[in-house]
XYZ file of C-alpha atoms in Angstrom:
657
model
C 26.046 -14.870 -0.878
C 24.919 -16.658 -4.179
C 27.382 -19.001 -6.461
C 28.218 -17.825 -9.302
C 25.265 -19.959 -11.470
C 22.831 -18.548 -9.222
C 24.293 -15.075 -10.026
C 24.555 -16.068 -13.879
C 20.334 -17.666 -13.604
C 19.976 -13.663 -12.502
C 21.237 -11.530 -14.867
C 19.799 -13.508 -17.352
C 16.263 -13.162 -16.122
C 16.694 -10.024 -15.478
C 17.429 -9.139 -18.870
C 15.279 -11.755 -20.198
C 12.569 -9.474 -18.271
C 13.929 -6.042 -19.320
C 13.510 -6.945 -22.695
C 10.983 -9.173 -23.467
C 7.916 -8.054 -19.945
C 5.260 -9.328 -21.740
C 6.619 -12.857 -22.756
C 8.427 -13.259 -19.511
C 5.007 -11.965 -17.252
C 2.852 -14.582 -19.134
C 5.923 -16.988 -18.551
C 6.031 -15.556 -14.371
C 1.837 -16.526 -14.330
C 1.776 -19.655 -16.218
C 4.166 -20.672 -13.808
C 2.794 -19.392 -10.891
C -0.944 -21.133 -12.221
C 1.066 -24.779 -11.960
C 3.368 -24.890 -9.173
C 1.206 -22.991 -6.600
C 1.004 -25.768 -3.941
C -2.165 -25.935 -2.162
C -1.869 -25.057 1.132
C -1.142 -21.279 2.035
C 1.402 -22.448 4.568
C 3.837 -24.836 2.451
C 3.990 -21.715 -0.374
C 4.920 -19.697 2.657
C 8.133 -22.444 3.376
C 9.053 -22.550 -0.455
C 9.531 -18.647 -0.831
C 11.012 -18.525 2.907
C 13.341 -20.712 1.510
C 14.288 -19.625 -2.208
C 15.106 -16.511 -0.808
C 17.928 -17.664 2.124
C 16.317 -16.624 5.088
C 15.689 -19.864 6.705
C 12.376 -19.557 8.492
C 11.396 -21.457 11.404
C 8.136 -21.582 10.644
C 7.071 -25.357 11.315
C 7.845 -25.507 14.796
C 4.546 -23.404 15.999
C 2.641 -25.855 14.268
C 0.260 -27.364 16.359
C -0.773 -31.093 15.981
C -2.965 -31.201 13.296
C -4.755 -28.153 11.356
C -7.407 -28.133 10.019
C -6.961 -26.148 6.615
C -8.782 -22.853 5.310
C -10.851 -22.370 3.210
C -10.016 -20.761 -0.091
C -11.243 -16.741 -0.556
C -13.145 -15.820 -3.319
C -10.320 -14.213 -5.060
C -8.719 -17.202 -4.851
C -10.090 -19.369 -6.705
C -10.847 -19.471 -10.736
C -13.869 -17.384 -12.298
C -14.971 -16.266 -15.789
C -13.086 -13.692 -17.177
C -14.033 -10.362 -16.243
C -12.614 -7.800 -18.952
C -12.964 -8.221 -22.729
C -13.120 -10.851 -25.226
C -13.550 -7.565 -27.199
C -10.598 -4.699 -27.098
C -11.201 -1.091 -26.172
C -12.543 0.931 -29.540
C -9.337 2.701 -30.286
C -9.013 3.740 -33.495
C -5.836 5.142 -36.089
C -8.359 8.813 -36.464
C -8.528 8.625 -32.401
C -4.849 8.471 -32.147
C -3.564 11.299 -34.419
C -6.248 13.175 -33.058
C -4.752 13.028 -29.820
C -1.600 13.049 -30.426
C -1.839 16.580 -32.651
C -3.179 17.831 -29.879
C -0.442 17.131 -27.062
C 2.027 18.691 -29.961
C -0.355 21.435 -29.288
C 0.079 21.463 -25.497
C 3.471 20.581 -25.957
C 3.883 24.107 -27.583
C 2.094 25.657 -25.694
C 4.211 24.734 -22.439
C 1.114 23.366 -20.581
C 2.923 19.630 -20.836
C 5.811 17.746 -21.793
C 6.422 15.498 -24.419
C 5.581 11.897 -23.634
C 7.791 9.316 -24.694
C 7.485 6.131 -26.948
C 7.110 4.995 -22.906
C 4.441 7.703 -22.070
C 2.661 7.022 -25.406
C 1.716 3.278 -24.419
C 0.257 3.996 -22.034
C -2.035 6.884 -22.636
C -3.285 5.202 -26.022
C -4.205 2.041 -24.673
C -6.466 -0.389 -26.219
C -6.213 -2.659 -23.768
C -9.416 -3.316 -21.046
C -6.961 -4.542 -18.399
C -3.887 -3.480 -18.257
C -1.411 -3.309 -16.013
C 1.615 -0.382 -15.939
C 4.379 -0.832 -13.354
C 5.707 2.628 -12.828
C 8.992 3.794 -11.837
C 10.114 5.903 -8.936
C 10.497 9.351 -11.113
C 9.147 8.204 -14.277
C 6.266 10.321 -15.622
C 3.025 8.666 -14.156
C 1.259 10.906 -12.949
C 0.977 13.544 -16.158
C 1.079 10.013 -18.406
C -2.083 9.229 -16.084
C -3.460 12.659 -15.823
C -3.318 12.009 -20.711
C -4.762 8.708 -20.528
C -8.297 10.103 -18.834
C -7.411 13.006 -21.149
C -7.730 10.297 -24.520
C -10.119 8.884 -23.037
C -12.807 11.462 -22.476
C -11.819 13.737 -25.350
C -11.211 11.247 -27.941
C -12.250 7.837 -26.893
C -15.726 9.073 -25.915
C -16.446 8.213 -22.185
C -18.448 9.537 -20.587
C -16.875 10.995 -16.649
C -19.861 9.805 -14.915
C -18.222 6.281 -16.517
C -14.904 7.309 -15.003
C -12.591 7.151 -11.713
C -9.349 7.897 -11.051
C -8.557 6.592 -7.499
C -5.528 8.078 -5.641
C -3.686 7.225 -2.799
C -4.923 9.680 -0.208
C -6.533 12.868 -0.428
C -3.473 15.246 -1.521
C -2.408 13.996 -4.061
C -6.098 13.550 -5.322
C -5.978 17.449 -5.049
C -3.000 16.974 -7.270
C -4.799 15.287 -10.195
C -7.130 17.625 -9.770
C -5.560 20.501 -10.072
C -3.605 18.671 -13.509
C -6.333 16.983 -14.938
C -8.468 20.964 -14.884
C -5.446 22.827 -16.165
C -4.755 20.591 -19.308
C -8.252 19.352 -19.841
C -8.997 22.898 -20.159
C -6.750 23.098 -22.796
C -8.593 20.375 -24.509
C -11.545 22.381 -23.993
C -13.507 19.308 -22.672
C -16.044 20.914 -19.712
C -14.277 19.870 -16.586
C -15.163 22.097 -13.638
C -14.050 21.280 -9.919
C -16.971 20.098 -9.253
C -17.693 16.762 -12.240
C -13.124 16.200 -10.476
C -14.351 15.667 -7.423
C -16.716 13.069 -7.928
C -14.441 11.997 -10.958
C -10.660 11.410 -8.291
C -12.091 9.626 -5.596
C -9.183 7.721 -2.895
C -10.599 4.608 -2.528
C -12.578 4.470 0.571
C -13.680 7.690 -1.645
C -15.263 6.720 -3.524
C -16.825 2.954 -1.371
C -18.422 5.672 0.258
C -20.590 7.169 -2.480
C -21.608 3.338 -2.934
C -21.985 2.792 1.118
C -24.689 6.367 0.933
C -26.459 4.264 -1.836
C -26.466 0.789 -0.644
C -25.382 0.753 2.712
C -28.041 3.655 3.315
C -25.729 6.507 5.201
C -23.028 5.013 7.267
C -21.943 7.036 10.077
C -17.741 6.720 10.067
C -16.215 4.997 12.965
C -12.419 6.854 11.200
C -14.434 10.206 11.682
C -15.371 10.345 15.450
C -14.170 13.289 17.066
C -12.772 14.879 13.720
C -14.353 18.050 12.756
C -15.592 19.354 9.085
C -15.368 15.772 7.918
C -17.042 14.390 5.244
C -19.305 11.793 5.289
C -18.179 10.964 1.211
C -14.744 12.403 1.314
C -12.633 9.814 3.017
C -9.403 9.741 3.186
C -7.102 6.582 2.921
C -6.870 5.404 7.220
C -3.331 3.807 6.276
C -2.320 7.663 6.734
C -4.159 8.138 10.277
C -2.096 8.975 13.650
C -3.137 6.385 16.929
C -6.732 6.343 17.505
C -8.399 9.880 18.328
C -10.461 9.770 21.460
C -14.154 9.031 21.097
C -12.694 5.880 19.421
C -11.107 4.933 22.441
C -13.874 5.586 24.484
C -16.296 3.737 22.654
C -13.498 0.736 22.446
C -13.261 0.687 25.865
C -17.192 0.304 26.321
C -17.113 -2.656 23.983
C -13.855 -4.150 26.498
C -15.241 -3.631 30.010
C -18.734 -5.111 29.160
C -17.372 -8.000 27.445
C -15.247 -8.124 30.517
C -18.105 -7.422 32.814
C -21.074 -10.452 31.070
C -18.333 -13.209 29.292
C -16.814 -15.127 32.098
C -14.733 -16.824 28.854
C -13.492 -13.525 27.877
C -12.633 -12.445 31.334
C -10.568 -15.589 31.929
C -8.542 -14.758 28.281
C -7.730 -11.730 29.144
C -6.093 -12.338 32.376
C -4.001 -14.769 30.949
C -3.269 -12.810 28.305
C -2.466 -10.244 31.022
C -0.503 -12.522 32.830
C -2.423 -11.839 36.143
C -4.021 -14.273 38.299
C -7.764 -16.220 37.616
C -10.384 -13.768 37.607
C -12.269 -14.537 41.859
C -15.201 -16.496 41.654
C -16.927 -17.499 44.554
C -16.806 -21.468 46.402
C -20.155 -22.653 43.854
C -17.980 -21.737 40.685
C -20.191 -18.324 40.218
C -18.130 -15.435 39.692
C -18.076 -12.601 42.343
C -17.939 -8.702 41.933
C -17.129 -7.919 38.683
C -14.261 -5.452 38.509
C -13.318 -2.396 36.064
C -11.768 -5.085 33.441
C -8.052 -3.876 33.336
C -6.059 -1.696 32.167
C -2.321 -3.307 31.549
C -0.337 -2.434 28.669
C 0.420 -6.025 26.433
C 3.054 -6.625 24.134
C 1.761 -8.612 21.654
C 4.935 -10.461 20.284
C 6.252 -9.310 16.876
C 4.232 -5.127 17.954
C 6.614 -2.452 19.049
C 5.213 -1.280 21.816
C 2.560 -1.856 24.719
C -1.356 -1.057 23.998
C -4.327 -1.185 26.357
C -5.818 -4.738 24.774
C -9.302 -2.693 23.283
C -6.608 -1.319 21.622
C -4.607 -4.331 20.877
C -7.576 -6.174 18.695
C -8.563 -3.137 16.673
C -5.258 -3.219 15.884
C -5.322 -7.714 14.901
C -8.610 -6.985 14.122
C -8.404 -4.077 10.606
C -5.243 -6.136 9.855
C -7.515 -8.948 9.869
C -10.152 -7.307 7.708
C -7.966 -5.804 5.529
C -6.224 -9.669 4.516
C -9.734 -10.329 3.907
C -10.081 -12.582 6.557
C -14.002 -12.271 8.111
C -12.984 -12.248 11.942
C -16.629 -14.126 12.642
C -15.467 -16.772 10.805
C -11.955 -17.220 12.015
C -11.473 -20.845 14.292
C -8.219 -19.906 16.304
C -7.515 -23.429 16.774
C -6.982 -24.086 13.215
C -3.439 -20.848 13.277
C -0.123 -22.942 13.128
C 0.678 -20.290 16.081
C 1.845 -19.749 19.991
C -0.942 -21.025 22.074
C -1.095 -17.127 23.259
C -1.649 -16.348 20.239
C -4.924 -18.064 20.017
C -6.249 -17.680 23.830
C -5.309 -13.713 21.857
C -7.653 -14.390 19.085
C -10.297 -16.194 21.087
C -10.085 -12.923 23.049
C -10.606 -10.470 19.828
C -13.767 -13.070 18.252
C -15.373 -12.220 21.583
C -14.927 -8.619 21.932
C -15.028 -7.826 18.496
C -19.279 -8.862 18.456
C -19.868 -6.086 21.661
C -17.336 -3.879 19.848
C -19.684 -4.690 16.415
C -23.215 -4.127 18.645
C -21.963 -0.610 20.226
C -21.202 0.623 16.232
C -24.647 -0.805 15.491
C -26.560 1.085 18.721
C -24.466 4.434 17.498
C -25.947 3.858 13.530
C -21.995 3.820 13.148
C -19.773 1.499 10.384
C -16.364 0.869 9.802
C -14.268 1.281 6.377
C -13.707 -2.042 6.653
C -17.087 -3.440 7.453
C -18.239 -1.781 4.600
C -16.257 -2.772 2.180
C -17.092 -6.478 3.699
C -20.817 -5.532 3.068
C -20.585 -4.098 -0.424
C -18.406 -6.938 -2.029
C -20.618 -9.529 -0.168
C -23.991 -7.747 -1.817
C -22.437 -6.823 -5.212
C -20.963 -10.878 -5.023
C -25.156 -11.680 -4.888
C -27.098 -11.787 -7.802
C -26.908 -8.301 -7.827
C -30.378 -7.961 -7.313
C -31.519 -4.369 -6.181
C -28.149 -2.838 -7.135
C -29.392 0.525 -9.219
C -26.907 0.788 -12.077
C -26.756 4.574 -11.818
C -25.034 3.283 -8.275
C -21.916 1.238 -10.654
C -21.658 3.628 -13.502
C -19.402 5.119 -12.013
C -17.303 2.520 -11.835
C -17.214 1.461 -15.468
C -14.014 2.222 -15.951
C -11.181 2.549 -13.969
C -7.878 3.790 -13.111
C -6.530 2.896 -10.147
C -2.690 4.573 -8.898
C -0.298 3.348 -5.969
C -1.620 -0.387 -6.783
C 1.118 -2.133 -5.514
C -0.495 -0.833 -1.747
C -3.552 -2.479 -2.166
C -4.693 -5.197 0.450
C -6.997 -8.371 -0.231
C -9.942 -6.771 0.707
C -10.354 -4.414 -1.614
C -9.353 -6.831 -4.543
C -12.190 -8.446 -3.627
C -14.258 -4.769 -3.719
C -12.529 -4.001 -7.011
C -13.631 -7.760 -8.027
C -17.344 -7.992 -7.528
C -17.955 -4.402 -8.298
C -16.274 -4.851 -11.795
C -18.585 -9.299 -11.867
C -21.584 -6.710 -10.841
C -21.338 -4.608 -14.042
C -20.364 -7.364 -16.335
C -23.851 -8.892 -15.212
C -25.310 -5.835 -16.187
C -23.992 -6.272 -19.664
C -21.855 -3.122 -19.428
C -18.001 -2.821 -20.528
C -15.665 -2.559 -18.302
C -12.047 -1.692 -18.451
C -9.142 -1.388 -15.843
C -5.446 0.371 -15.547
C -3.837 -0.032 -13.061
C -0.911 1.210 -11.789
C 2.262 0.885 -9.398
C 5.831 -0.252 -8.680
C 5.966 -4.025 -6.754
C 9.072 -1.640 -5.257
C 7.668 0.820 -3.681
C 4.938 -1.690 -1.781
C 5.495 0.104 2.071
C 2.360 -0.608 3.643
C 2.493 -4.081 4.709
C 2.188 -3.822 8.055
C -1.204 -2.718 7.069
C -1.911 -5.076 5.283
C -0.792 -4.374 1.475
C 1.671 -6.705 -0.137
C 2.803 -6.365 -3.440
C 3.024 -9.564 -4.734
C -1.735 -8.937 -5.259
C 0.133 -6.596 -8.319
C 2.384 -9.443 -9.221
C -0.712 -11.722 -9.523
C -2.510 -9.710 -11.111
C -4.074 -11.480 -13.745
C -5.152 -14.550 -11.309
C -7.231 -11.795 -9.657
C -8.863 -9.777 -12.796
C -9.026 -12.170 -15.525
C -9.756 -11.261 -18.931
C -11.496 -13.594 -21.747
C -10.858 -13.589 -25.064
C -8.269 -11.431 -27.145
C -7.744 -9.492 -23.796
C -7.252 -13.096 -21.225
C -4.164 -11.207 -19.897
C -3.702 -8.323 -19.091
C -1.457 -5.988 -21.345
C 1.763 -5.288 -19.778
C 3.665 -1.550 -19.655
C 6.758 -0.259 -19.362
C 7.460 3.239 -17.505
C 11.277 2.582 -16.804
C 12.698 5.640 -17.212
C 14.138 8.073 -14.045
C 13.257 11.742 -14.916
C 13.699 12.186 -11.581
C 17.722 11.098 -10.092
C 21.143 11.200 -11.454
C 22.275 7.919 -12.590
C 24.695 6.724 -9.404
C 21.354 7.391 -6.784
C 19.293 5.031 -9.407
C 21.948 2.116 -9.481
C 22.665 3.045 -5.439
C 18.179 2.374 -4.894
C 18.307 -1.006 -6.987
C 21.037 -2.365 -5.374
C 18.976 -2.839 -2.081
C 16.836 -3.785 -3.199
C 18.816 -7.577 -4.854
C 17.733 -9.346 -0.875
C 14.304 -8.863 -2.689
C 13.164 -13.166 -4.230
C 9.489 -12.075 -5.446
C 10.151 -8.883 -7.355
C 9.031 -7.543 -10.916
C 12.355 -7.348 -13.231
C 13.471 -4.109 -14.602
C 16.086 -1.585 -14.305
C 15.567 2.161 -14.291
C 16.983 4.344 -17.229
C 18.569 8.051 -15.711
C 17.381 10.666 -17.957
C 18.932 13.686 -15.590
C 22.306 14.207 -16.828
C 25.096 14.541 -14.335
C 26.964 17.524 -12.662
C 30.369 18.331 -10.729
C 29.937 16.951 -7.449
C 26.846 15.115 -7.653
C 26.901 11.322 -6.061
C 24.456 8.246 -5.392
C 24.304 7.317 -1.659
C 27.035 8.117 0.934
C 26.721 6.525 3.511
C 27.546 8.207 7.133
C 28.029 5.270 10.328
C 28.289 4.704 13.909
C 26.219 8.155 13.806
C 24.582 8.851 16.817
C 22.063 11.692 16.002
C 21.623 12.839 19.764
C 25.036 12.953 20.719
C 25.834 14.676 17.238
C 23.165 16.851 15.689
C 24.674 19.782 15.507
C 27.055 17.801 13.474
C 24.515 16.756 11.109
C 22.391 19.977 11.675
C 25.910 22.293 10.213
C 25.848 19.057 7.267
C 22.474 20.200 6.145
C 22.863 23.608 5.980
C 25.899 23.157 3.502
C 23.703 21.091 1.407
C 21.247 23.843 1.518
C 23.778 26.187 0.324
C 25.173 23.484 -2.553
C 21.625 23.355 -3.836
C 21.134 27.663 -3.492
C 24.445 27.368 -6.338
C 23.249 25.563 -8.761
C 21.232 25.870 -11.485
C 18.531 23.955 -11.991
C 17.846 22.623 -8.687
C 14.989 21.289 -7.181
C 12.523 23.650 -5.579
C 13.011 21.795 -2.490
C 16.416 21.642 -1.510
C 17.079 18.687 1.525
C 14.730 16.217 1.926
C 15.056 14.797 5.684
C 13.282 11.689 5.679
C 13.161 9.031 8.959
C 11.043 5.390 9.600
C 10.828 7.071 13.003
C 8.551 10.313 14.024
C 11.012 10.996 17.379
C 14.672 11.413 15.071
C 12.864 13.974 12.811
C 11.065 16.248 15.893
C 14.905 16.587 17.592
C 16.296 18.094 14.290
C 13.336 19.619 14.036
C 13.142 22.005 16.907
C 16.564 22.457 16.168
C 16.348 23.788 13.156
C 16.400 27.487 11.185
C 13.273 27.770 9.925
C 14.375 29.666 6.880
C 16.056 26.951 5.512
C 14.163 25.798 2.635
C 14.077 21.972 3.887
C 11.471 19.463 4.684
C 11.076 16.798 7.117
C 8.538 13.510 6.594
C 8.977 10.243 7.430
C 9.406 7.660 4.454
C 5.565 6.989 4.492
C 4.716 10.131 4.170
C 7.716 11.191 1.588
C 6.152 8.600 -1.126
C 5.870 11.028 -3.952
C 8.053 14.111 -3.106
C 11.558 14.640 -4.262
C 14.164 17.015 -3.534
C 17.088 17.735 -4.460
C 19.589 16.075 -1.614
C 17.512 13.777 0.456
C 18.993 13.009 4.295
C 18.121 9.536 5.489
C 18.648 8.974 9.730
C 17.667 5.339 10.002
C 19.066 2.929 11.822
C 16.924 -0.081 8.824
C 16.159 -1.963 12.320
C 15.256 -5.460 11.334
C 11.104 -6.742 12.176
C 10.614 -8.127 14.676
C 9.226 -11.477 14.469
C 5.601 -11.800 14.051
C 4.253 -15.429 15.444
C 0.439 -14.662 15.071
C 0.630 -12.832 11.711
C 2.103 -14.872 9.925
C 0.053 -17.655 10.424
C -2.595 -15.108 9.582
C -0.968 -14.844 5.858
C -1.141 -18.373 5.863
C -4.663 -18.211 6.229
C -6.449 -16.066 4.549
C -4.106 -18.062 1.781
C -3.216 -14.730 -0.200
C 0.031 -15.084 -0.379
C 3.361 -17.007 -1.271
C 5.547 -15.224 1.805
C 5.042 -15.226 5.895
C 4.922 -12.132 6.921
C 8.089 -12.303 8.230
C 9.182 -12.488 5.649
C 7.351 -9.985 3.991
C 8.402 -7.524 5.754
C 11.740 -8.102 5.545
C 11.515 -7.387 2.137
C 9.573 -4.770 2.710
C 12.056 -2.893 5.055
C 14.139 -2.780 2.262
C 11.657 -1.322 -0.289
C 11.179 1.082 2.583
C 14.973 2.243 2.166
C 14.715 1.836 -1.725
C 12.304 4.899 -1.439
C 13.690 6.629 0.934
C 16.979 6.637 -1.977
C 14.995 7.265 -4.566
C 13.918 10.552 -3.264
C 16.803 12.923 -3.970
C 17.372 14.052 -6.899
C 21.239 14.776 -7.426
C 22.883 14.199 -3.222
C 21.922 11.591 -1.058
C 23.808 11.196 2.253
C 22.374 8.343 4.844
C 23.289 8.453 8.361
C 22.977 5.455 10.678
C 24.966 4.543 13.813
C 24.963 0.194 12.480
C 25.006 -1.020 9.480
C 22.873 -4.264 9.009
C 20.226 -4.134 6.584
C 20.101 -2.076 3.578
C 22.648 0.088 4.408
C 24.449 -3.123 4.850
C 24.542 -3.624 1.731
C 25.810 0.494 0.403
C 28.395 0.023 2.727
C 29.609 -3.137 0.754
C 29.230 -1.299 -1.811
C 30.580 1.566 -0.631
C 34.251 -0.288 -0.117
C 33.750 -1.698 -3.944
C 34.114 1.316 -5.113
C 37.141 1.944 -3.285
């Protein structure tokens, strides 16, 4: 429990942040820069202690660990943006306001609020927008693009909008074509595809120019896959057979040729040492063992080659070069260091196999492009970089260190060519839920450190979209309550725009509920909620959204559910951006397992305050917030055990009596 003094300080800081967001953000940035300890492990330890979580990270430290070099993104550098502000004059603003008014009267768009107008008309070359759940950010982003193209005179071939998935890109393109059509601006489907992309699709366009048309490992076994229309791999499922075959081939070859690798594989799998003859020479090399291996902190056992691939992807995502890491510098148990040593050996064979087949991984392309752009920039055609002059990036809270480094290199290269660049980053640290794949809201919070300006643009403009147009107030407040245990977050309070109707409520918690044993009851409740929504005026077009962190309970529900009902079922990760009149959550909020290796990698990368364990603990609360805020007027949560977020909700329910 927090002391009265701590509670008062939290309330006071939240109030100051709400009413003076720019001042608060500036002071926070200055404080972070002054207090940041040079050793990453110390930062993680302090943040963890401050959160009251008491992680015993130091117990796994080796006696003498070398301090890793700071990644490029950590080093201070000359400002990228400015020094002048963007050329936005009163005539442009007036013309935009008048045309928007006409579009509102024609029913093309809804009228923007004052906080949305601030984002639409921003004249700052580097702007950070904290856009809360249901704040209308997509419509506002569309109008920002309209303002830049139609009134500021930005050429479409010098502007790129980055959204999270191909599906979200398709929605944005459709909206842009519709709204720009009202402005009578020539913007067809082909232009929209060039202008709106995922991060990986944007990277692929540049890779086509600079990396000689690479073929992608991630697209093996995909029919009709486009070399440039790449989706976000965060949303992908397990490895495909062709990918598994290539990984397995590299694993077998490394096992056959490297005695040190064989010894480490046997050590990791708990097998007897590999056979050798009396003179110490290897005997006949058998096939590499395919036993399942479960790394501490992971959910399920995997063949070693898949485990290597998963952890290598995480390492690259947080800015670590696999060929440069020294396992002995990692502050983790000996078994995890053996795993990294084996991974590094395996990775050389895997990359050789990629090269032989003319393939490249997405992460590998980001690395090579970052290296190329970070050099003098010679040989980089200006026309290849031109589309990235003005960037508008949605869901910025789910960015990774690797993407940060790529964006830095991209805009620095343009600045060296004398181009004026701008960046608008739109996100919500409260909805950051991809830390297990290397993303972190800390990068959004520490934005000015990674994307510095100069002159009048030295600090980014900080804007807030705090009005929630989706959910009623009790839903919003219950969602905010589960975030109380997240120590490092942007202080804000969302304001509900939607009025309550009789029967509306926040989260109703149903505990001690076994989904498998009581599935008929749950199905009956889903049916009842559909009937309720059918009788409700102006209800959301999706009646019920059934959510869970795992696919298994959703599959059981869908197998028994009447397909005629207006019900959709998604994992919480896939439901971000969606909404329904009623959200039904089926989840036990299981606490994350400790992950010694990723704790060590987090510290080694130099990007993070938190340990990985603390980041995952916070992420489980943010995941609950995302699930709750999918609901418009009702939320029901069925859980067998009250822990984590549901424990917070149970305490709130008991306080309400």
